[in-house]
Amino acid sequence: MPLSISSSEPATARTGRITRVTWALIAGAVVLYASAELLARFGLEQVSTMHRRLLQEARAANAFHKSPSPSKKTVLLLGNSLLLEGVDMERLHAGLEPRYEVQRFVVTQTRFLDWYYGLEALFRHGARADRVVLCLTMAQLVSDQIRGDFSAHVLFDAQDIWPVSRDSAADLTITSGYYLAHFSAFYATRGELRSVLMNRVASSVQQMWHQAVISPAVSPTGSQLIAQSVARLGRVNQLCNRYGAEFVLLVPPTQDRGDFLLARAGAQAGVTVVQPISNSVLSTAYYQQDGFHLNRRGAQSFTDAIIREWMK
Amino acid sequence: MLFDSPAYLAFLTLVVIVYWKLPRKQQNLFLLAASYFFYGWWDWRFLLLMIASTGMDFMIGGWIGNSDDPRRRRLLLLLSLVINFSILGFFKYFNFFVDSFTRTLAMVGAGPLTVQFFRIILPPGISFYTFQEVAYIVDIYRGKLKPADSILDYALFISLFPHLIAGPIQRPSHLLPQVQQERTLDPGTFLDGVMLIISGLFRKCVIADQCALVANGCFGGHFGHGLPVTVVGVLAFAFQIYGDFSGYSDIARGSAQLLGFHFMVNFRQPYLASSLQDFWRRWHISLSTWLRDYLYIPLGGNRHGTRKTYRNLMLTMLLGGLWHGANWTFVIWGAIHGLVLSAERAGRLGEDQIPATNPLWLWMRRIVTFTIVCFAWVFFRATSVSEAFRLLSDTSVNSARPELVTAAVVIAVVAAVCLAMDLRIENAREEYLFQNWTPQRRLATGVATLAAILLLSGSEPNAFIYFQF
């Protein structure tokens, strides 16, 4: 086949060649996407420690069960990076060992809606626990945002996507993206894939992108705050009760000023709200540079406080 | 339905397949239904407004075309202009005028206004389809165009989905005959369409979205403050808006070509312009030529003396600025362009007066033009006039974060890629990169570009900037 179009080439031959190239281009796009999908399904777990941890925890959470022994309770501990960074799991396991078996499931950048629908999907898949503990701040509890495509793939069932889109005020374009993300690992994890790639090729660019999108923690305000918190705590409580679990909200220490309202909201909703360390207790020496996540020292203090609280 | 979303790609694929299987008479009806579905996907309530506006202009156009009475024709033209611009003004500028009014009252000491006005939501694409409707009516009035016989054809001309939300603003004399005639499926045009879509996705998802991160970081204070941050932020925004809007236009034109339509070129390497006059022949061409033909020339253009020429230039650019959005920042942006265009005219510095034959001289002019364009972008990007002046007046150099260096390097790489692409297109006189290559080489570059899009596109959806206008 000639590599260039000659002016003497018959029009029909040229048309046929262009048609074949067009089809090849479309086929190339399909093959590229299929390769990316395979990479996301089988490759990301191999190269990303974070993703491997997440998948392991997801599998363990789905297979979690109630304790057969009345003297030992099973606890499903759910949350985001505040839980990941703020709780030393080895220390927690050791401290609670005689009375509690704890299974953590962390998906970073998640908020209330991610976990309400994510928890419903976990229960639907057969997960059970004596106690469900959700670790969120006030701002995260009342937020209408979700982690988007990633949650659609990792946390939600297909049947959850329409209601979660409605609750998070997503438009039809975003909702259709969630449906694609639910079925396509590549579409859902393309951000993670790019981060892994950038971290290896140009980590400074990845750090710059991270810095560019950091948004300061916003303390929610407004008279609707308590009412909204009560409603949301009540929703999760009802869900847990339906599956025979006790629901507890664990409030991590942050600079979030609104968190003291959660105890009041919990009392109104009939939900146990545990805040082992109030926000004013820990100095900046216990936080990472971002001023939001606990550092190793802060994590030890928070973990010890949780153990003391639960072992009372 | 954003052009870079999976929903749009699925929609387009389905429409193209069904469209070419239909007989000619049903194609327009199907495309109109698809276009209304596309528009209603955002909010079906705005669809009713567009249909009403379409019906009104179709009727008025017909009445003007069938009348020989100049007075009646002029009255009908005025009626259409008043209704069209009233609708546009109400939806686009109501909030702006209420806010300006209450601020003025507060400034003169009248205290805050206690009456709470309702807020108006801007219907998508209203600025674009209103301008097409006005062009249709004015062309009929001027005798340049015959009114459309079929409301179906006219409605499709207004609402054809590839140009509906953010242009390119199509001229009736260019698009309406295409709607009325039979389209043929030409493999070469179809391949060009696919390549244009890939090129547009690259410009949007790889270039614009990366620049958007840097621009948002700089303007949001994430990289510190001061002159270096402002400079990097403005450069990032310059390439963001170029990649964003030219990418959108490429996808629009590519989508149209898959359906057998041809849209006008909207961008011709604008940052290679050697004067501001030249810039406006390359940037958002469908808007700049619309403003020239339906505003500048009717105002008198350059036919009534020097003073009126400058007045017309300034008015055109001020209104062009205000067309972009209901904010004083856009008015100032337009004023800067109007002033520099006037200065070029006064000093005979435009492209027509001093053709740049010496490469060094040409590049110097390009750099000066680009600098002026970037200075004006500060006002375009800022959320308020006070923010723009704060950015321009903060000349400190030591308060930037270390990440700014990486951001500057990323923007330098993006700028180099854009420059290389534009120089190639400019020198090869192509409509998109590698257009004149053999089909096999275009296949290879197409696949490689798709791989880059998959690898580098952001995970968060970024709406096209011009969707808000």
CSV table of C-alpha atoms in Angstrom, one decimal, chain A residues 166-276:
chain,number,residue,atom,x,y,z
A,166,ARG,CA,-30.2,13.4,43.2
A,167,ASP,CA,-28.9,14.0,46.7
A,168,SER,CA,-25.6,15.5,45.5
A,169,ALA,CA,-27.4,17.7,42.9
A,170,ALA,CA,-25.4,16.2,40.0
A,171,ASP,CA,-26.6,17.0,36.5
A,172,LEU,CA,-27.4,14.5,33.9
A,173,THR,CA,-23.9,14.7,32.3
A,174,ILE,CA,-22.2,14.0,35.7
A,175,THR,CA,-24.7,11.2,36.5
A,176,SER,CA,-24.1,9.5,33.2
A,177,GLY,CA,-20.4,9.7,34.0
A,178,TYR,CA,-21.1,7.9,37.3
A,179,TYR,CA,-22.8,5.1,35.5
A,180,LEU,CA,-19.8,4.7,33.2
A,181,ALA,CA,-17.4,4.9,36.1
A,182,HIS,CA,-19.4,2.2,37.9
A,183,PHE,CA,-18.7,-0.3,35.2
A,184,SER,CA,-15.3,1.0,33.9
A,185,ALA,CA,-12.4,0.8,36.3
A,186,PHE,CA,-10.3,3.0,34.0
A,187,TYR,CA,-12.8,5.8,33.9
A,188,ALA,CA,-13.2,5.7,37.7
A,189,THR,CA,-9.5,5.5,38.5
A,190,ARG,CA,-8.0,7.6,35.8
A,191,GLY,CA,-7.1,10.3,38.3
A,192,GLU,CA,-5.2,7.7,40.4
A,193,LEU,CA,-3.5,6.2,37.4
A,194,ARG,CA,-2.3,9.6,36.4
A,195,SER,CA,-1.1,10.3,39.9
A,196,VAL,CA,0.9,7.1,40.0
A,197,LEU,CA,2.4,7.8,36.6
A,198,MET,CA,3.2,11.4,37.6
A,199,ASN,CA,4.7,10.4,40.9
A,200,ARG,CA,7.1,8.2,39.0
A,201,VAL,CA,7.9,10.5,36.1
A,202,ALA,CA,7.7,13.9,37.6
A,203,SER,CA,6.8,13.9,41.3
A,204,SER,CA,7.2,17.7,41.6
A,205,VAL,CA,4.4,18.2,39.0
A,206,GLN,CA,2.2,15.9,41.0
A,207,GLN,CA,2.9,17.9,44.2
A,208,MET,CA,2.2,21.1,42.3
A,209,TRP,CA,-1.2,19.8,41.1
A,210,HIS,CA,-1.9,18.7,44.7
A,211,GLN,CA,-1.1,22.2,46.0
A,212,ALA,CA,-3.2,23.9,43.3
A,213,VAL,CA,-6.4,22.1,44.3
A,214,ILE,CA,-6.1,22.1,48.1
A,215,SER,CA,-9.1,23.8,49.4
A,216,PRO,CA,-9.1,25.1,53.0
A,217,ALA,CA,-11.4,23.3,55.4
A,218,VAL,CA,-14.6,25.3,55.7
A,219,SER,CA,-16.5,25.3,58.9
A,220,PRO,CA,-20.2,25.1,58.1
A,221,THR,CA,-22.4,27.7,59.4
A,222,GLY,CA,-26.1,28.4,59.4
A,223,SER,CA,-29.2,27.6,61.4
A,224,GLN,CA,-30.0,24.6,59.3
A,225,LEU,CA,-26.8,22.8,60.5
A,226,ILE,CA,-28.2,21.0,63.5
A,227,ALA,CA,-31.4,20.0,61.7
A,228,GLN,CA,-29.4,18.7,58.7
A,229,SER,CA,-27.1,16.8,61.0
A,230,VAL,CA,-30.0,15.2,62.9
A,231,ALA,CA,-31.6,14.1,59.7
A,232,ARG,CA,-28.5,12.6,58.3
A,233,LEU,CA,-27.5,10.8,61.5
A,234,GLY,CA,-31.1,9.5,61.7
A,235,ARG,CA,-30.8,8.2,58.1
A,236,VAL,CA,-27.6,6.2,58.8
A,237,ASN,CA,-29.0,5.0,62.2
A,238,GLN,CA,-32.1,3.6,60.5
A,239,LEU,CA,-30.1,1.9,57.9
A,240,CYS,CA,-27.8,0.3,60.5
A,241,ASN,CA,-30.8,-0.7,62.6
A,242,ARG,CA,-32.4,-2.4,59.6
A,243,TYR,CA,-29.3,-4.7,59.4
A,244,GLY,CA,-29.0,-5.2,63.2
A,245,ALA,CA,-26.1,-2.9,63.8
A,246,GLU,CA,-25.5,-0.1,66.2
A,247,PHE,CA,-24.4,3.2,64.7
A,248,VAL,CA,-21.8,5.4,66.2
A,249,LEU,CA,-20.4,8.7,64.8
A,250,LEU,CA,-16.7,9.1,65.6
A,251,VAL,CA,-15.5,12.8,65.4
A,252,PRO,CA,-11.8,13.2,64.7
A,253,PRO,CA,-10.0,16.2,66.1
A,254,THR,CA,-9.6,19.0,63.5
A,255,GLN,CA,-9.7,22.8,63.5
A,256,ASP,CA,-13.4,22.5,62.5
A,257,ARG,CA,-15.3,24.8,64.9
A,258,GLY,CA,-18.7,23.3,64.3
A,259,ASP,CA,-17.9,19.9,65.6
A,260,PHE,CA,-19.2,20.6,69.2
A,261,LEU,CA,-22.7,20.9,67.6
A,262,LEU,CA,-22.5,17.2,66.7
A,263,ALA,CA,-23.1,16.0,70.3
A,264,ARG,CA,-26.3,18.0,70.3
A,265,ALA,CA,-27.4,16.6,66.9
A,266,GLY,CA,-26.5,13.1,68.1
A,267,ALA,CA,-28.6,13.4,71.2
A,268,GLN,CA,-31.6,14.6,69.1
A,269,ALA,CA,-31.2,11.8,66.6
A,270,GLY,CA,-30.7,9.2,69.2
A,271,VAL,CA,-27.2,8.4,67.9
A,272,THR,CA,-24.0,8.0,69.9
A,273,VAL,CA,-21.5,10.6,68.9
A,274,VAL,CA,-18.0,10.0,70.3
A,275,GLN,CA,-15.5,12.8,70.3
A,276,PRO,CA,-12.6,11.3,72.3
